[in-house]
Tab-separated table of C-alpha atoms and ligand atoms in Angstrom:
chain	number	residue	atom	x	y	z
Q	385	TYR	CA	0.334	-0.187	0.202
Q	386	GLN	CA	1.299	3.114	-1.268
Q	387	ARG	CA	0.515	6.808	-0.565
Q	388	ASN	CA	1.290	10.273	-1.593
Q	389	VAL	CA	3.234	12.155	0.862
Q	390	LEU	CA	1.503	14.919	-0.328
Q	391	ASP	CA	-1.571	13.625	-0.037
Q	392	SER	CA	-3.268	16.209	2.998
Q	393	GLN	CA	-4.687	14.531	6.099
Q	394	VAL	CA	-8.258	13.162	6.528
Q	395	CYS	CA	-9.703	14.314	9.221
Q	396	PHE	CA	-13.048	14.193	10.736
Q	397	SER	CA	-14.419	17.470	12.617
Q	398	ASN	CA	-14.430	18.244	16.377
Q	399	GLY	CA	-17.744	17.738	16.869
Q	400	PHE	CA	-17.344	14.348	15.135
Q	401	SER	CA	-17.689	10.516	17.323
Q	402	PHE	CA	-15.802	7.578	17.467
Q	403	GLY	CA	-16.864	4.210	19.174
Q	404	VAL	CA	-17.690	0.881	19.446
Q	405	ALA	CA	-20.768	-1.777	19.864
Q	406	THR	CA	-21.579	-4.775	21.551
Q	407	ALA	CA	-24.878	-6.509	21.456
Q	408	SER	CA	-25.843	-8.457	24.881
Q	409	TYR	CA	-26.634	-11.934	24.220
Q	410	GLN	CA	-23.093	-11.966	21.672
Q	411	ILE	CA	-21.088	-10.851	24.187
Q	412	GLU	CA	-22.186	-10.814	28.078
Q	413	GLY	CA	-22.558	-14.933	29.208
Q	414	ALA	CA	-24.663	-15.765	32.536
Q	415	TRP	CA	-27.618	-17.072	30.239
Q	416	ASN	CA	-29.399	-18.217	33.668
Q	417	VAL	CA	-27.557	-16.056	36.288
Q	418	SER	CA	-29.330	-13.821	39.324
Q	419	GLY	CA	-32.761	-14.830	38.096
Q	420	LYS	CA	-32.336	-13.898	34.827
Q	421	GLY	CA	-35.170	-14.942	32.201
Q	422	GLU	CA	-34.901	-17.276	28.930
Q	423	SER	CA	-34.417	-15.749	25.966
Q	424	ILE	CA	-35.749	-16.901	22.119
Q	425	TRP	CA	-32.140	-17.091	21.057
Q	426	ASP	CA	-31.194	-19.168	24.641
Q	427	ARG	CA	-33.992	-21.457	23.723
Q	428	LEU	CA	-32.946	-21.926	19.314
Q	429	THR	CA	-29.592	-22.594	20.336
Q	430	HIS	CA	-30.496	-25.401	23.783
Q	431	ALA	CA	-33.298	-27.243	21.620
Q	432	HIS	CA	-31.166	-26.759	17.849
Q	433	PRO	CA	-27.221	-26.263	17.912
Q	434	GLU	CA	-27.144	-27.786	14.971
Q	435	MET	CA	-28.863	-24.839	13.583
Q	436	ILE	CA	-25.530	-22.753	14.892
Q	437	LEU	CA	-22.388	-23.387	12.856
Q	438	ASP	CA	-20.270	-24.519	15.323
Q	439	HIS	CA	-22.909	-26.275	17.598
Q	440	GLN	CA	-22.427	-23.425	20.115
Q	441	ASN	CA	-24.427	-20.916	22.280
Q	442	GLY	CA	-24.112	-17.840	23.912
Q	443	ASP	CA	-24.485	-19.158	27.248
Q	444	VAL	CA	-21.357	-18.052	28.579
Q	445	ALA	CA	-19.860	-15.949	25.220
Q	446	ASP	CA	-17.013	-13.341	26.527
Q	447	GLY	CA	-18.301	-13.338	30.245
Q	448	SER	CA	-18.934	-9.350	30.013
Q	449	TYR	CA	-21.262	-9.729	32.656
Q	450	TYR	CA	-18.498	-10.251	34.824
Q	451	LYS	CA	-16.642	-7.455	32.881
Q	452	VAL	CA	-17.677	-4.486	33.661
Q	453	LYS	CA	-14.385	-3.209	34.214
Q	454	GLU	CA	-12.160	-4.919	32.363
Q	455	ASP	CA	-14.487	-4.475	29.136
Q	456	VAL	CA	-14.439	-0.543	30.171
Q	457	ALA	CA	-10.916	-0.259	30.442
Q	458	LEU	CA	-10.475	-1.748	26.932
Q	459	MET	CA	-12.236	1.458	25.211
Q	460	VAL	CA	-10.497	4.210	27.809
Q	461	GLU	CA	-7.598	2.320	26.008
Q	462	LEU	CA	-8.921	2.680	22.390
Q	463	GLY	CA	-10.306	6.497	23.331
Q	464	VAL	CA	-13.494	6.293	21.900
Q	465	SER	CA	-16.185	8.613	23.282
Q	466	PHE	CA	-18.903	6.528	23.365
Q	467	TYR	CA	-20.338	2.928	23.538
Q	468	ARG	CA	-22.807	1.310	22.034
Q	469	PHE	CA	-24.207	-1.819	24.148
Q	470	SER	CA	-28.016	-3.624	24.426
Q	471	VAL	CA	-29.796	-4.422	27.389
Q	472	SER	CA	-31.530	-8.249	27.598
Q	473	TRP	CA	-35.229	-7.464	27.930
Q	474	PRO	CA	-35.297	-11.145	29.972
Q	475	ARG	CA	-32.245	-10.542	32.076
Q	476	ILE	CA	-34.541	-7.179	33.144
Q	477	LEU	CA	-37.804	-8.787	32.972
Q	478	PRO	CA	-37.880	-12.364	33.757
Q	479	ASN	CA	-41.009	-13.150	32.990
Q	480	GLY	CA	-41.502	-10.112	29.857
Q	481	LEU	CA	-43.753	-8.616	31.584
Q	482	SER	CA	-43.041	-5.265	34.293
Q	483	ASN	CA	-44.803	-7.149	37.483
Q	484	TYR	CA	-41.215	-7.759	38.251
Q	485	VAL	CA	-37.925	-6.863	37.209
Q	486	ASN	CA	-35.057	-8.303	37.875
Q	487	GLU	CA	-32.575	-6.639	41.095
Q	488	ASP	CA	-28.936	-7.897	39.659
Q	489	GLY	CA	-29.868	-6.857	36.229
Q	490	VAL	CA	-30.765	-3.790	36.711
Q	491	ARG	CA	-27.375	-3.662	39.087
Q	492	TYR	CA	-25.375	-5.168	36.603
Q	493	TYR	CA	-26.297	-2.203	33.442
Q	494	LYS	CA	-26.008	0.659	36.589
Q	495	GLU	CA	-21.969	-0.503	37.115
Q	496	LEU	CA	-21.647	-0.718	33.615
Q	497	ILE	CA	-23.224	2.586	32.913
Q	498	ALA	CA	-21.598	3.831	35.997
Q	499	GLU	CA	-18.157	3.217	35.151
Q	500	LEU	CA	-18.464	4.607	31.491
Q	501	HIS	CA	-19.199	7.467	32.856
Q	502	ARG	CA	-16.206	7.737	35.254
Q	503	ASN	CA	-14.252	7.349	31.920
Q	504	ASN	CA	-16.374	9.707	30.092
Q	505	ILE	CA	-17.625	7.582	27.832
Q	506	THR	CA	-21.389	7.863	26.586
Q	507	PRO	CA	-23.370	4.811	27.307
Q	508	VAL	CA	-25.783	4.783	23.946
Q	509	VAL	CA	-28.079	2.016	24.288
Q	510	THR	CA	-30.557	-0.460	22.463
Q	511	MET	CA	-33.441	-1.208	23.911
Q	512	TYR	CA	-33.599	-4.738	21.829
Q	513	HIS	CA	-30.937	-6.196	19.813
Q	514	TRP	CA	-32.830	-9.693	19.457
Q	515	ASP	CA	-33.191	-11.837	22.460
Q	516	LEU	CA	-37.026	-11.951	23.213
Q	517	PRO	CA	-37.716	-13.262	26.280
Q	518	GLN	CA	-38.851	-17.134	25.296
Q	519	CYS	CA	-42.355	-16.225	27.714
Q	520	LEU	CA	-43.275	-13.607	24.887
Q	521	GLN	CA	-42.011	-16.148	21.442
Q	522	GLU	CA	-45.376	-18.167	23.363
Q	523	LEU	CA	-47.430	-15.637	22.671
Q	524	GLY	CA	-46.308	-14.919	19.102
Q	525	GLY	CA	-43.524	-12.627	19.229
Q	526	TRP	CA	-43.358	-10.033	17.891
Q	527	THR	CA	-46.376	-11.449	15.230
Q	528	ASN	CA	-48.448	-10.420	17.915
Q	529	PRO	CA	-49.986	-6.972	18.046
Q	530	ILE	CA	-49.829	-7.016	21.365
Q	531	MET	CA	-45.641	-7.363	21.960
Q	532	ALA	CA	-46.377	-3.237	21.266
Q	533	ASP	CA	-48.027	-2.590	24.518
Q	534	TYR	CA	-45.323	-5.330	26.208
Q	535	PHE	CA	-42.489	-3.256	24.763
Q	536	VAL	CA	-43.903	0.116	25.428
Q	537	ASP	CA	-44.115	-1.673	29.166
Q	538	TYR	CA	-40.558	-2.507	28.986
Q	539	ALA	CA	-38.893	0.552	27.785
Q	540	ARG	CA	-41.015	2.485	30.371
Q	541	VAL	CA	-39.477	0.474	32.830
Q	542	LEU	CA	-35.871	1.306	31.259
Q	543	LEU	CA	-36.211	5.089	31.153
Q	544	ASP	CA	-37.545	4.950	34.720
Q	545	THR	CA	-35.076	3.043	35.944
Q	546	PHE	CA	-32.022	4.729	33.589
Q	547	GLY	CA	-33.209	7.403	32.379
Q	548	ASP	CA	-30.898	9.706	34.635
Q	549	GLU	CA	-27.778	8.071	33.131
Q	550	VAL	CA	-28.429	6.885	29.560
Q	551	ARG	CA	-29.353	10.093	27.215
Q	552	ILE	CA	-29.119	8.337	23.872
Q	553	TRP	CA	-31.664	5.395	23.043
Q	554	LEU	CA	-31.679	2.924	20.086
Q	555	THR	CA	-34.854	1.295	20.067
Q	556	PHE	CA	-34.226	-1.377	18.404
Q	557	ASN	CA	-31.507	-2.887	16.181
Q	558	GLU	CA	-32.110	-4.241	12.467
Q	559	PRO	CA	-35.909	-5.158	12.664
Q	560	TYR	CA	-35.369	-5.995	9.284
Q	561	SER	CA	-32.634	-8.895	10.286
Q	562	PHE	CA	-34.919	-10.003	13.369
Q	563	CYS	CA	-38.178	-9.822	11.296
Q	564	GLU	CA	-37.000	-11.584	8.433
Q	565	ASP	CA	-34.472	-13.585	8.649
Q	566	GLY	CA	-36.120	-14.345	12.019
Q	567	TYR	CA	-39.945	-15.793	10.693
Q	568	GLY	CA	-38.464	-16.120	7.298
Q	569	GLY	CA	-34.945	-17.193	8.012
Q	570	LEU	CA	-32.828	-19.188	10.343
Q	571	ASP	CA	-32.771	-16.779	13.338
Q	572	ALA	CA	-34.283	-16.898	16.831
Q	573	PRO	CA	-36.907	-18.008	16.369
Q	574	ALA	CA	-36.725	-19.320	13.291
Q	575	ALA	CA	-40.349	-19.196	11.968
Q	576	ASN	CA	-40.658	-20.710	8.116
Q	577	SER	CA	-43.041	-18.294	7.018
Q	578	SER	CA	-41.601	-15.626	4.878
Q	579	GLY	CA	-43.919	-13.019	2.907
Q	580	PHE	CA	-46.519	-13.256	6.509
Q	581	GLU	CA	-45.258	-13.847	9.943
Q	582	ASP	CA	-41.947	-11.083	8.416
Q	583	TYR	CA	-44.733	-8.842	7.633
Q	584	MET	CA	-46.591	-8.626	10.993
Q	585	CYS	CA	-43.261	-8.468	12.678
Q	586	GLY	CA	-42.174	-5.457	11.000
Q	587	HIS	CA	-45.796	-3.902	10.841
Q	588	ASN	CA	-45.899	-4.385	15.372
Q	589	VAL	CA	-42.548	-3.451	15.330
Q	590	LEU	CA	-43.069	-0.402	14.305
Q	591	ARG	CA	-46.015	0.572	16.063
Q	592	ALA	CA	-43.741	-0.301	18.907
Q	593	HIS	CA	-41.733	2.151	17.955
Q	594	GLY	CA	-44.120	4.850	17.384
Q	595	MET	CA	-45.551	3.863	20.512
Q	596	VAL	CA	-42.322	3.958	22.601
Q	597	TYR	CA	-41.180	6.949	20.921
Q	598	ARG	CA	-44.511	8.851	21.128
Q	599	MET	CA	-44.330	8.032	25.185
Q	600	PHE	CA	-40.345	9.129	25.393
Q	601	ASP	CA	-41.096	12.433	23.818
Q	602	ASN	CA	-45.063	12.878	26.000
Q	603	GLU	CA	-43.577	11.977	29.595
Q	604	TYR	CA	-39.593	11.920	29.666
Q	605	ARG	CA	-37.822	14.016	26.977
Q	606	GLU	CA	-38.441	17.683	29.656
Q	607	LYS	CA	-37.918	15.478	32.353
Q	608	ILE	CA	-35.024	13.523	31.390
Q	609	GLY	CA	-33.222	15.395	27.896
Q	610	GLY	CA	-31.705	12.798	24.848
Q	611	HIS	CA	-32.305	11.443	22.115
Q	612	MET	CA	-34.271	8.918	20.484
Q	613	GLY	CA	-33.645	6.902	17.487
Q	614	ILE	CA	-33.825	3.274	16.165
Q	615	THR	CA	-30.780	1.749	14.344
Q	616	LEU	CA	-31.748	-0.280	10.715
Q	617	ASP	CA	-29.104	-1.889	7.895
Q	618	PHE	CA	-28.876	-0.880	4.497
Q	619	ALA	CA	-26.176	-2.828	2.659
Q	620	TRP	CA	-25.648	-0.911	-0.638
Q	621	LEU	CA	-28.523	-2.495	-3.467
Q	622	GLU	CA	-26.511	-1.198	-6.874
Q	623	PRO	CA	-28.047	-2.067	-10.279
Q	624	ALA	CA	-26.319	-5.207	-12.148
Q	625	THR	CA	-25.971	-3.853	-15.172
Q	626	THR	CA	-27.226	0.087	-16.587
Q	627	SER	CA	-30.529	-1.493	-18.176
Q	628	VAL	CA	-34.053	0.734	-16.980
Q	629	GLU	CA	-34.959	-3.252	-15.853
Q	630	ASP	CA	-32.249	-3.736	-13.411
Q	631	GLN	CA	-32.287	-0.230	-12.463
Q	632	GLN	CA	-35.688	-0.060	-11.048
Q	633	ALA	CA	-35.193	-3.448	-9.861
Q	634	ALA	CA	-32.154	-1.701	-7.833
Q	635	GLU	CA	-35.013	0.545	-6.500
Q	636	THR	CA	-37.436	-1.830	-5.804
Q	637	ALA	CA	-34.742	-4.079	-3.510
Q	638	ARG	CA	-33.702	-1.055	-2.137
Q	639	GLN	CA	-37.626	-0.034	-1.380
Q	640	PHE	CA	-38.073	-3.565	0.655
Q	641	TYR	CA	-35.072	-4.118	2.412
Q	642	PHE	CA	-34.658	-0.076	3.885
Q	643	GLY	CA	-37.238	1.328	3.068
Q	644	TRP	CA	-39.573	-1.402	4.763
Q	645	PHE	CA	-38.830	0.216	8.043
Q	646	ALA	CA	-37.000	3.442	6.829
Q	647	HIS	CA	-40.167	5.359	5.074
Q	648	PRO	CA	-43.078	5.122	7.211
Q	649	ILE	CA	-40.414	6.679	9.827
Q	650	PHE	CA	-38.209	8.872	7.810
Q	651	SER	CA	-39.968	9.747	4.853
Q	652	GLU	CA	-42.351	13.174	3.916
Q	653	SER	CA	-45.031	10.851	3.900
Q	654	GLY	CA	-44.408	8.208	6.051
Q	655	ASP	CA	-46.572	4.913	5.488
Q	656	TYR	CA	-44.597	1.646	3.901
Q	657	PRO	CA	-43.187	2.686	0.088
Q	658	PRO	CA	-45.821	3.072	-2.424
Q	659	ILE	CA	-44.416	0.017	-4.713
Q	660	MET	CA	-44.041	-2.482	-1.018
Q	661	ARG	CA	-47.363	-1.267	-0.927
Q	662	SER	CA	-48.931	-2.194	-4.076
Q	663	LEU	CA	-46.636	-5.439	-5.068
Q	664	ILE	CA	-47.690	-6.712	-2.647
Q	665	ASP	CA	-51.115	-5.835	-2.415
Q	666	GLU	CA	-51.537	-6.954	-6.150
Q	667	ASN	CA	-49.608	-10.451	-5.453
Q	668	SER	CA	-52.022	-11.460	-2.960
Q	669	LYS	CA	-54.844	-10.422	-5.094
Q	670	ARG	CA	-53.667	-12.309	-7.606
Q	671	GLN	CA	-52.223	-15.865	-5.089
Q	672	GLY	CA	-56.278	-15.988	-3.809
Q	673	PHE	CA	-55.740	-13.907	-0.998
Q	674	HIS	CA	-58.742	-11.872	0.028
Q	675	ARG	CA	-56.669	-9.194	2.223
Q	676	SER	CA	-52.589	-8.189	1.532
Q	677	ARG	CA	-50.283	-10.205	3.669
Q	678	LEU	CA	-48.779	-6.741	4.047
Q	679	PRO	CA	-51.202	-5.207	7.172
Q	680	TYR	CA	-52.777	-1.792	6.919
Q	681	PHE	CA	-51.550	1.360	9.229
Q	682	THR	CA	-54.424	3.427	10.686
Q	683	SER	CA	-54.260	6.737	9.916
Q	684	GLU	CA	-53.237	7.803	13.796
Q	685	GLU	CA	-50.884	5.076	13.405
Q	686	VAL	CA	-49.210	6.619	10.380
Q	687	GLU	CA	-49.101	9.818	11.692
Q	688	MET	CA	-47.756	8.476	15.334
Q	689	ILE	CA	-44.792	6.528	13.376
Q	690	ARG	CA	-44.084	9.218	10.954
Q	691	GLY	CA	-41.215	11.456	12.139
Q	692	SER	CA	-40.506	9.319	15.764
Q	693	TYR	CA	-37.169	9.893	15.723
Q	694	ASP	CA	-33.759	12.331	16.830
Q	695	PHE	CA	-31.841	10.599	14.436
Q	696	LEU	CA	-31.285	7.479	12.046
Q	697	GLY	CA	-29.167	4.888	13.526
Q	698	LEU	CA	-27.363	3.667	10.495
Q	699	ASN	CA	-25.258	-0.624	10.273
Q	700	HIS	CA	-23.738	-1.101	7.110
Q	701	TYR	CA	-21.640	-3.432	6.111
Q	702	THR	CA	-21.465	-4.404	2.674
Q	703	THR	CA	-22.899	-3.758	-1.125
Q	704	TYR	CA	-24.661	-6.366	-3.524
Q	705	LEU	CA	-25.935	-6.270	-6.800
Q	706	VAL	CA	-29.636	-5.855	-7.970
Q	707	LYS	CA	-30.952	-7.703	-11.149
Q	708	ARG	CA	-34.971	-8.681	-11.957
Q	709	GLY	CA	-35.923	-11.519	-10.859
Q	710	SER	CA	-38.247	-14.114	-13.355
Q	711	GLN	CA	-41.815	-13.597	-11.720
Q	712	ARG	CA	-43.141	-16.741	-11.087
Q	713	LEU	CA	-46.012	-17.709	-10.474
Q	714	ASN	CA	-47.799	-20.158	-7.927
Q	715	VAL	CA	-44.809	-20.242	-5.701
Q	716	GLN	CA	-45.106	-20.178	-2.066
Q	717	PRO	CA	-45.211	-16.259	-1.210
Q	718	SER	CA	-42.376	-14.763	0.540
Q	719	PHE	CA	-40.914	-11.397	1.082
Q	720	LYS	CA	-38.469	-11.983	-1.929
Q	721	GLU	CA	-40.703	-13.121	-4.187
Q	722	ASP	CA	-42.887	-10.016	-3.580
Q	723	MET	CA	-40.159	-7.901	-4.926
Q	724	ASN	CA	-39.286	-9.240	-7.750
Q	725	ALA	CA	-34.947	-9.142	-7.941
Q	726	VAL	CA	-32.578	-10.597	-6.708
Q	727	ARG	CA	-29.052	-10.089	-4.898
Q	728	PHE	CA	-25.980	-11.018	-5.200
Q	729	GLN	CA	-22.636	-10.191	-5.198
Q	730	ARG	CA	-19.551	-9.951	-7.413
Q	731	ASP	CA	-16.836	-12.684	-7.335
Q	732	ASP	CA	-14.357	-10.195	-7.547
Q	733	TRP	CA	-15.110	-8.262	-4.745
Q	734	PRO	CA	-12.464	-9.407	-1.927
Q	735	LYS	CA	-13.791	-12.006	0.306
Q	736	THR	CA	-13.992	-11.583	4.425
Q	737	ASN	CA	-14.631	-14.863	6.485
Q	738	SER	CA	-18.136	-14.450	6.805
Q	739	THR	CA	-19.762	-15.185	3.336
Q	740	TRP	CA	-22.334	-12.589	3.266
Q	741	LEU	CA	-19.650	-9.946	3.401
Q	742	LYS	CA	-17.649	-8.497	0.518
Q	743	VAL	CA	-15.108	-5.594	0.726
Q	744	VAL	CA	-17.108	-2.898	-1.270
Q	745	PRO	CA	-16.138	0.651	0.207
Q	746	TRP	CA	-17.623	2.632	-2.306
Q	747	GLY	CA	-20.913	1.514	-2.187
Q	748	PHE	CA	-21.106	3.283	1.680
Q	749	ARG	CA	-20.954	6.900	0.057
Q	750	LYS	CA	-23.895	5.583	-2.141
Q	751	LEU	CA	-25.800	4.868	0.452
Q	752	LEU	CA	-25.270	7.825	2.657
Q	753	ASN	CA	-26.749	10.044	-0.404
Q	754	TRP	CA	-29.166	7.660	-1.142
Q	755	VAL	CA	-30.377	7.908	2.756
Q	756	ARG	CA	-29.668	11.553	2.297
Q	757	LEU	CA	-31.431	12.180	-1.411
Q	758	ASN	CA	-34.900	10.442	0.082
Q	759	TYR	CA	-35.387	11.091	3.733
Q	760	ARG	CA	-34.223	14.675	4.155
Q	761	ASN	CA	-30.609	13.625	5.007
Q	762	PRO	CA	-31.595	12.508	9.097
Q	763	LYS	CA	-29.150	13.638	11.550
Q	764	THR	CA	-26.742	9.989	11.197
Q	765	LEU	CA	-25.143	7.924	13.930
Q	766	ILE	CA	-23.229	4.846	11.933
Q	767	THR	CA	-23.891	2.320	14.766
Q	768	GLU	CA	-22.572	-0.781	12.943
Q	769	ASN	CA	-19.650	-0.887	10.529
Q	770	GLY	CA	-16.972	-3.924	10.755
Q	771	VAL	CA	-15.406	-6.971	9.183
Q	772	ALA	CA	-14.231	-10.493	10.391
Q	773	TYR	CA	-11.403	-12.500	9.462
Q	774	PRO	CA	-10.213	-15.536	11.007
Q	775	ARG	CA	-8.027	-15.443	14.023
Q	776	GLY	CA	-4.827	-13.472	14.356
Q	777	LEU	CA	-3.080	-9.865	16.036
Q	778	ARG	CA	-1.798	-9.012	13.045
Q	779	ASP	CA	-5.071	-7.572	11.283
Q	780	THR	CA	-3.597	-6.053	8.080
Q	781	LYS	CA	-7.110	-6.833	6.638
Q	782	ARG	CA	-9.012	-4.897	9.282
Q	783	VAL	CA	-7.365	-2.105	9.561
Q	784	LYS	CA	-7.601	-1.741	5.323
Q	785	PHE	CA	-11.294	-2.357	5.401
Q	786	ILE	CA	-11.955	0.393	8.473
Q	787	ASP	CA	-9.203	3.070	6.329
Q	788	SER	CA	-11.640	2.627	3.323
Q	789	TYR	CA	-14.859	2.355	4.772
Q	790	LEU	CA	-14.028	5.683	6.931
Q	791	ARG	CA	-12.263	7.395	3.873
Q	792	SER	CA	-15.568	6.670	1.702
Q	793	LEU	CA	-17.586	8.325	4.920
Q	794	HIS	CA	-15.305	10.774	4.996
Q	795	THR	CA	-16.428	12.367	1.226
Q	796	ALA	CA	-19.879	11.295	2.487
Q	797	ILE	CA	-19.858	13.490	4.330
Q	798	TYR	CA	-17.208	16.452	3.770
Q	799	GLN	CA	-17.807	16.581	-0.010
Q	800	ASP	CA	-21.592	15.695	-0.442
Q	801	GLY	CA	-22.790	16.834	2.733
Q	802	CYS	CA	-24.352	13.758	4.110
Q	803	PHE	CA	-25.456	14.749	8.378
Q	804	VAL	CA	-23.630	12.030	9.813
Q	805	ILE	CA	-21.978	13.064	13.756
Q	806	GLY	CA	-20.329	9.851	14.509
Q	807	TYR	CA	-18.625	6.130	13.082
Q	808	THR	CA	-19.319	2.836	15.537
Q	809	TYR	CA	-17.423	-0.141	14.925
Q	810	TRP	CA	-18.579	-3.657	15.337
Q	811	SER	CA	-17.299	-4.949	17.790
Q	812	LEU	CA	-15.178	-4.196	20.893
Q	813	LEU	CA	-14.802	-7.627	21.436
Q	814	ASP	CA	-14.489	-10.744	18.779
Q	815	ASN	CA	-18.069	-12.568	20.170
Q	816	PHE	CA	-21.213	-15.102	19.804
Q	817	GLU	CA	-22.146	-14.268	16.045
Q	818	TRP	CA	-25.449	-15.351	15.967
Q	819	THR	CA	-26.029	-18.510	13.440
Q	820	ARG	CA	-21.968	-18.260	12.871
Q	821	GLY	CA	-21.148	-18.894	16.414
Q	822	TYR	CA	-18.032	-18.340	17.335
Q	823	THR	CA	-16.490	-18.840	13.417
Q	824	GLU	CA	-16.777	-15.312	12.648
Q	825	ARG	CA	-14.511	-12.476	14.655
Q	826	PHE	CA	-15.504	-9.010	13.956
Q	827	GLY	CA	-13.526	-7.931	17.534
Q	828	LEU	CA	-10.845	-5.356	17.493
Q	829	TYR	CA	-9.957	-7.261	21.260
Q	830	GLU	CA	-9.413	-10.959	20.101
Q	831	VAL	CA	-11.184	-12.768	22.663
Q	832	ASP	CA	-9.200	-16.276	24.170
Q	833	TYR	CA	-12.341	-18.789	24.111
Q	834	GLN	CA	-9.953	-21.806	25.446
Q	835	SER	CA	-8.360	-19.955	28.503
Q	836	PRO	CA	-10.448	-19.809	31.857
Q	837	ASP	CA	-11.066	-16.563	31.841
Q	838	LEU	CA	-11.496	-15.206	28.403
Q	839	THR	CA	-8.771	-13.290	27.704
Q	840	ARG	CA	-8.655	-10.617	25.743
Q	841	THR	CA	-6.292	-9.344	23.679
Q	842	ALA	CA	-5.190	-6.164	21.011
Q	843	LYS	CA	-5.147	-6.568	17.634
Q	844	LEU	CA	-3.054	-4.524	15.784
Q	845	SER	CA	-6.632	-2.942	14.219
Q	846	ALA	CA	-7.025	-1.459	18.141
Q	847	LYS	CA	-3.569	0.503	17.824
Q	848	TYR	CA	-5.645	1.501	14.493
Q	849	PHE	CA	-8.567	2.614	15.426
Q	850	THR	CA	-7.326	4.418	19.099
Q	851	ASN	CA	-4.989	6.850	16.528
Q	852	VAL	CA	-8.696	7.331	14.825
Q	853	ALA	CA	-10.250	7.916	17.831
Q	854	LYS	CA	-8.200	9.707	19.841
Q	855	THR	CA	-6.723	12.211	16.312
Q	856	GLY	CA	-9.568	12.335	14.541
Q	857	CYS	CA	-7.617	11.441	11.724
Q	858	LEU	CA	-6.670	8.382	9.086
Q	859	PRO	CA	-3.021	8.246	9.194
Q	860	ASN	CA	-1.339	9.266	6.514
Q	861	ASN	CA	1.389	6.885	7.474
Q	862	PHE	CA	-0.206	3.104	6.912
Q	863	ALA	CA	3.088	1.539	7.408
Q	864	ASP	CA	2.613	1.427	11.324
Q	865	TYR	CA	-0.383	-0.521	10.526
Q	866	THR	CA	0.849	-3.500	7.872
Q	867	TYR	CA	3.515	-5.641	7.093
Q	868	ASP	CA	5.199	-7.045	4.101
Q	869	THR	CA	4.338	-9.701	4.670
Q	870	ASP	CA	0.470	-8.882	3.045
D	912	PNW	C1	-25.640	-7.041	12.389
D	912	PNW	N1	-26.076	-7.371	5.820
D	912	PNW	O1	-26.428	-7.343	11.234
D	912	PNW	C2	-26.304	-7.232	13.636
D	912	PNW	O2	-26.781	-6.413	13.988
D	912	PNW	C3	-25.158	-8.110	14.538
D	912	PNW	O3	-25.655	-8.189	15.773
D	912	PNW	C4	-23.773	-8.839	14.116
D	912	PNW	O4	-22.918	-9.082	15.264
D	912	PNW	C5	-23.133	-8.120	12.980
D	912	PNW	O5	-24.231	-7.364	12.231
D	912	PNW	C6	-22.431	-8.672	12.310
D	912	PNW	O6	-22.820	-10.033	12.237
D	912	PNW	C7	-26.088	-7.806	10.009
D	912	PNW	O7	-26.654	-8.338	5.139
D	912	PNW	C8	-26.325	-8.823	9.148
D	912	PNW	O8	-26.138	-6.981	5.395
D	912	PNW	C9	-26.244	-8.965	7.633
D	912	PNW	C10	-26.214	-7.695	7.486
D	912	PNW	C11	-25.847	-6.537	7.881
D	912	PNW	C12	-25.572	-7.094	9.486
């Protein structure tokens, strides 16, 4: 790698923040300790180990439940200004409902938050990062409309308990992932019902988000201040060819993959994207259903959800090409059939240790501009970006990945005018990567799963990221972070 020494250094402005992220089930362990209830991920990994690549689970994970001081010390070393973590719903409310609060769960998050504040690190808290209480799944989980009310009750407990110490809240992490992969795929609860239950899940999650945002606005904002948003995952979708057909297919796919959740909340008009509404309505009719498989919001719900944000949390990892699918009649209805478009990646895009993640930094800039143009340039926090490579401390490839994505982000902000206020690396630590178990390592710090105390060790990328977080600039001299052998 060679850079012209005359290149001026790439720097982010003073107000721009750097942070790292994790999620409860992926790092905490202590799955049945001190009164914690069972989550849908506990259930899936215990009942169906064969559905996890290495047959593992999050019973122990990184043991972060016992490592508050140790983990915060790593963040101090990194020099990050915020930490995005999630609260485990069944750890706080073992029965899912708010009649009983588990005190040891409250103690753990209070200790974590206090330790962060002692070190000047701002907590950014996700209320729901996929670990639904199993007892609520027995009621149908997110397909049951009452889940929105229960989520409001849970959110109220969190705001009452932690509201004085936490100013930045995210309601949900990636509803697309947990609704589509959970109700139409292999993530918990692994319901095989795409084209039906995924849409029901999305509908209730959007209602739940809107209800919690309005509650926050009406009852908490004045008292505790703060900001509330939602994290959505946006892979960039580029037309496979310049044909009008593929360009239309790509735009339709964007409306299905991002617009499904972004349009109701962030667009000027609200509600589902018109193309999603019309395609699913038409398909449902043609398939002989008497009502659309995509539920309808009441006009009150449209208004409640429209504009229910202070900022957008955006997860971005990769890019896909899109071409028109062949509309097949008489097939099982599904999300993919409804949009009639196919996503794929080029073989010559650099591979990583995740089959779904190819290194395509230019997609980041395109995506951010699409968001700017479609949703009136919302205030955006990049809540996740990162990459998995095989185990090893000399992770030059990760350094290059982060550096290339940060350059793309820099261009989007300072040349194109996208309103992005911070960047979060996923993840602080190697962790339990859902159905890929411990086979994918995203951490800036390696976790030694063989050692009894789950030893954390800085990778080269931690050194690189420390430099970026502390200076706000990308290094001109890459030599410190690369080795000739790479
Ligand atoms: C994220 N995609 O999910 C999750 O929020 C994290 O919990 C997870 O550990 C992380 O990715 C890394 O796997 C995503 O296909 C899943 O673009 C898939 C995609 C993006 C994010």
